[in-house]
Amino acid sequence: MTDFINPNEDTRIEAGSKVHLHFSVAIENGVEIDNTRSREEPVSLVIGDGSLLPGFEKALFGLRAGDRRTVSLPAEDAFGPWNQENVQKFDTVKFEQRPAEGQMIEFEDKAKQSLYGVVKSVGDDITEVDFNHPLAGKDITFEVEIFKVTPAGQQGIKIM
């Protein structure tokens, strides 16, 4: 692994900080759904760039290199509550191929943006598609280890 030197070991995470970290994510039943520990290098991101959930970013504020934390987010602060209004019904005959329950299908919204849904049920006449995020309604637990924090607007030093 590359060694990271933080010019200021006391630099704490705040909006705009560049952070190098490893993390794992588990859902409420303890099943891990993602982790970065298998990567040789920690991932890097800028706090506020939209790559992390706002609730998780908020929990990172004040941490510094060397810190570890476990953060539990309720569904409302993670991927949101599951919403019945996000389940839509379509005429089964309008699909090019008959969909299968559990299949993820790409749709296009009115703005021509891709939108993914999971087929919830398939009937002769009606197919139900769930457009909720697959983790909607689930509490999430993150475990994080901070390797380096660079203040907003500064370049970090990386030694090879």
mmCIF file of C-alpha atoms in Angstrom:
data_model
loop_
_atom_site.group_PDB
_atom_site.id
_atom_site.type_symbol
_atom_site.label_atom_id
_atom_site.label_comp_id
_atom_site.label_asym_id
_atom_site.label_seq_id
_atom_site.Cartn_x
_atom_site.Cartn_y
_atom_site.Cartn_z
ATOM 1 C CA MET A 1 0.000 0.000 0.000
ATOM 2 C CA THR A 2 1.202 3.508 -0.750
ATOM 3 C CA ASP A 3 2.174 5.475 2.336
ATOM 4 C CA PHE A 4 0.153 8.602 2.888
ATOM 5 C CA ILE A 5 1.617 11.574 4.692
ATOM 6 C CA ASN A 6 -0.777 14.124 6.046
ATOM 7 C CA PRO A 7 1.005 17.466 6.419
ATOM 8 C CA ASN A 8 -1.242 18.255 9.383
ATOM 9 C CA GLU A 9 -2.214 15.204 11.425
ATOM 10 C CA ASP A 10 -4.833 17.285 13.237
ATOM 11 C CA THR A 11 -6.643 18.281 10.043
ATOM 12 C CA ARG A 12 -10.274 17.397 10.584
ATOM 13 C CA ILE A 13 -12.852 16.547 7.939
ATOM 14 C CA GLU A 14 -15.080 19.428 6.907
ATOM 15 C CA ALA A 15 -16.937 20.502 3.772
ATOM 16 C CA GLY A 16 -14.539 20.496 0.812
ATOM 17 C CA SER A 17 -11.914 18.269 2.478
ATOM 18 C CA LYS A 18 -10.313 15.583 0.351
ATOM 19 C CA VAL A 19 -10.484 12.318 2.285
ATOM 20 C CA HIS A 20 -8.740 8.981 1.715
ATOM 21 C CA LEU A 21 -10.626 6.171 3.426
ATOM 22 C CA HIS A 22 -11.708 2.574 3.458
ATOM 23 C CA PHE A 23 -15.289 1.719 4.271
ATOM 24 C CA SER A 24 -17.760 -1.124 4.418
ATOM 25 C CA VAL A 25 -21.541 -0.925 4.205
ATOM 26 C CA ALA A 26 -23.983 -3.397 5.736
ATOM 27 C CA ILE A 27 -27.779 -3.456 5.820
ATOM 28 C CA GLU A 28 -29.810 -3.819 8.987
ATOM 29 C CA ASN A 29 -29.488 -7.622 9.158
ATOM 30 C CA GLY A 30 -25.662 -7.388 9.108
ATOM 31 C CA VAL A 31 -25.220 -8.496 5.490
ATOM 32 C CA GLU A 32 -22.304 -6.577 3.960
ATOM 33 C CA ILE A 33 -23.230 -5.086 0.597
ATOM 34 C CA ASP A 34 -20.045 -3.187 -0.269
ATOM 35 C CA ASN A 35 -16.522 -2.618 1.001
ATOM 36 C CA THR A 36 -13.269 -1.095 -0.206
ATOM 37 C CA ARG A 37 -10.905 -3.078 2.031
ATOM 38 C CA SER A 38 -9.912 -5.419 -0.802
ATOM 39 C CA ARG A 39 -8.421 -2.497 -2.726
ATOM 40 C CA GLU A 40 -4.734 -1.801 -2.232
ATOM 41 C CA GLU A 41 -5.329 1.951 -2.055
ATOM 42 C CA PRO A 42 -7.997 3.708 -0.019
ATOM 43 C CA VAL A 43 -10.681 5.467 -2.033
ATOM 44 C CA SER A 44 -10.546 9.239 -2.163
ATOM 45 C CA LEU A 45 -13.360 11.716 -2.395
ATOM 46 C CA VAL A 46 -14.177 15.317 -1.663
ATOM 47 C CA ILE A 47 -16.728 15.937 1.072
ATOM 48 C CA GLY A 48 -19.734 17.537 -0.577
ATOM 49 C CA ASP A 49 -19.085 16.172 -4.086
ATOM 50 C CA GLY A 50 -22.211 13.983 -3.931
ATOM 51 C CA SER A 51 -20.406 10.629 -3.940
ATOM 52 C CA LEU A 52 -21.554 9.743 -0.396
ATOM 53 C CA LEU A 53 -24.904 9.934 1.315
ATOM 54 C CA PRO A 54 -25.312 13.289 3.090
ATOM 55 C CA GLY A 55 -25.989 11.520 6.409
ATOM 56 C CA PHE A 56 -22.736 9.570 6.101
ATOM 57 C CA GLU A 57 -20.762 12.688 5.146
ATOM 58 C CA LYS A 58 -22.187 14.518 8.156
ATOM 59 C CA ALA A 59 -21.022 11.677 10.428
ATOM 60 C CA LEU A 60 -17.473 12.063 9.054
ATOM 61 C CA PHE A 61 -17.187 15.747 10.013
ATOM 62 C CA GLY A 62 -14.530 16.225 12.656
ATOM 63 C CA LEU A 63 -12.705 12.942 12.031
ATOM 64 C CA ARG A 64 -8.988 12.966 11.174
ATOM 65 C CA ALA A 65 -6.354 10.578 9.811
ATOM 66 C CA GLY A 66 -6.168 7.436 11.925
ATOM 67 C CA ASP A 67 -9.757 7.613 13.139
ATOM 68 C CA ARG A 68 -12.193 4.724 12.785
ATOM 69 C CA ARG A 69 -15.937 4.988 13.235
ATOM 70 C CA THR A 70 -19.069 2.932 12.885
ATOM 71 C CA VAL A 71 -22.031 4.963 11.665
ATOM 72 C CA SER A 72 -25.607 3.706 11.680
ATOM 73 C CA LEU A 73 -28.076 5.550 9.485
ATOM 74 C CA PRO A 74 -31.815 5.009 9.670
ATOM 75 C CA ALA A 75 -33.481 4.449 6.294
ATOM 76 C CA GLU A 76 -34.701 8.065 6.217
ATOM 77 C CA ASP A 77 -31.088 9.330 6.309
ATOM 78 C CA ALA A 78 -29.746 6.610 4.022
ATOM 79 C CA PHE A 79 -31.639 5.757 0.815
ATOM 80 C CA GLY A 80 -34.996 6.999 2.069
ATOM 81 C CA PRO A 81 -38.146 5.202 3.073
ATOM 82 C CA TRP A 82 -39.705 2.654 0.741
ATOM 83 C CA ASN A 83 -42.553 4.406 -1.071
ATOM 84 C CA GLN A 84 -45.543 2.549 -2.557
ATOM 85 C CA GLU A 85 -46.008 5.434 -5.020
ATOM 86 C CA ASN A 86 -42.737 4.386 -6.669
ATOM 87 C CA VAL A 87 -44.317 1.086 -7.754
ATOM 88 C CA GLN A 88 -45.817 1.555 -11.210
ATOM 89 C CA LYS A 89 -48.105 -0.670 -13.258
ATOM 90 C CA PHE A 90 -47.572 -1.298 -16.966
ATOM 91 C CA ASP A 91 -49.443 -3.293 -19.595
ATOM 92 C CA THR A 92 -47.493 -6.530 -19.846
ATOM 93 C CA VAL A 93 -47.985 -6.658 -23.628
ATOM 94 C CA LYS A 94 -46.082 -3.340 -24.050
ATOM 95 C CA PHE A 95 -42.746 -4.950 -23.129
ATOM 96 C CA GLU A 96 -40.633 -6.186 -26.058
ATOM 97 C CA GLN A 97 -40.035 -9.429 -24.160
ATOM 98 C CA ARG A 98 -42.071 -10.737 -21.276
ATOM 99 C CA PRO A 99 -40.282 -9.531 -18.118
ATOM 100 C CA ALA A 100 -39.328 -11.831 -15.275
ATOM 101 C CA GLU A 101 -39.953 -11.179 -11.600
ATOM 102 C CA GLY A 102 -36.805 -9.693 -10.007
ATOM 103 C CA GLN A 103 -35.421 -8.499 -13.349
ATOM 104 C CA MET A 104 -33.951 -4.986 -13.453
ATOM 105 C CA ILE A 105 -35.144 -2.993 -16.448
ATOM 106 C CA GLU A 106 -33.936 0.341 -17.765
ATOM 107 C CA PHE A 107 -36.622 2.894 -18.578
ATOM 108 C CA GLU A 108 -36.406 6.446 -19.869
ATOM 109 C CA ASP A 109 -38.161 9.251 -18.013
ATOM 110 C CA LYS A 110 -39.757 12.316 -19.632
ATOM 111 C CA ALA A 111 -36.412 14.143 -19.529
ATOM 112 C CA LYS A 112 -34.805 11.235 -21.458
ATOM 113 C CA GLN A 113 -32.792 10.182 -18.373
ATOM 114 C CA SER A 114 -32.223 6.501 -17.549
ATOM 115 C CA LEU A 115 -34.342 5.179 -14.720
ATOM 116 C CA TYR A 116 -34.045 1.632 -13.396
ATOM 117 C CA GLY A 117 -36.813 -0.444 -11.906
ATOM 118 C CA VAL A 118 -37.109 -3.967 -10.562
ATOM 119 C CA VAL A 119 -39.987 -6.123 -11.778
ATOM 120 C CA LYS A 120 -42.093 -6.888 -8.719
ATOM 121 C CA SER A 121 -44.776 -9.037 -10.347
ATOM 122 C CA VAL A 122 -45.795 -10.158 -13.826
ATOM 123 C CA GLY A 123 -49.365 -10.977 -14.746
ATOM 124 C CA ASP A 124 -51.057 -11.677 -18.056
ATOM 125 C CA ASP A 125 -52.304 -8.073 -18.198
ATOM 126 C CA ILE A 126 -50.303 -6.030 -15.679
ATOM 127 C CA THR A 127 -46.605 -5.910 -14.709
ATOM 128 C CA GLU A 128 -45.605 -4.041 -11.541
ATOM 129 C CA VAL A 129 -42.201 -2.341 -11.479
ATOM 130 C CA ASP A 130 -40.609 -0.963 -8.301
ATOM 131 C CA PHE A 131 -38.596 2.234 -8.877
ATOM 132 C CA ASN A 132 -37.512 2.573 -5.239
ATOM 133 C CA HIS A 133 -33.770 2.345 -4.622
ATOM 134 C CA PRO A 134 -33.017 -1.321 -3.767
ATOM 135 C CA LEU A 135 -31.879 -0.176 -0.298
ATOM 136 C CA ALA A 136 -34.853 2.104 0.339
ATOM 137 C CA GLY A 137 -36.473 1.390 3.679
ATOM 138 C CA LYS A 138 -33.354 -0.289 5.074
ATOM 139 C CA ASP A 139 -31.174 0.944 7.923
ATOM 140 C CA ILE A 140 -27.496 1.080 6.890
ATOM 141 C CA THR A 141 -24.291 0.681 8.922
ATOM 142 C CA PHE A 142 -20.978 2.064 7.649
ATOM 143 C CA GLU A 143 -17.589 1.217 9.114
ATOM 144 C CA VAL A 144 -14.944 3.697 8.083
ATOM 145 C CA GLU A 145 -11.193 4.135 8.553
ATOM 146 C CA ILE A 146 -9.680 7.512 7.672
ATOM 147 C CA PHE A 147 -6.161 7.477 6.178
ATOM 148 C CA LYS A 148 -5.632 11.071 5.097
ATOM 149 C CA VAL A 149 -7.476 14.382 5.247
ATOM 150 C CA THR A 150 -6.451 17.293 3.045
ATOM 151 C CA PRO A 151 -8.083 20.665 3.774
ATOM 152 C CA ALA A 152 -10.320 22.170 1.110
ATOM 153 C CA GLY A 153 -8.309 23.796 -1.671
ATOM 154 C CA GLN A 154 -4.933 22.205 -0.763
ATOM 155 C CA GLN A 155 -2.932 19.514 -2.525
ATOM 156 C CA GLY A 156 -2.003 16.456 -0.512
ATOM 157 C CA ILE A 157 1.460 14.944 -0.541
ATOM 158 C CA LYS A 158 1.718 11.376 -1.741
ATOM 159 C CA ILE A 159 4.904 9.333 -1.399
ATOM 160 C CA MET A 160 5.400 6.423 -3.750
#
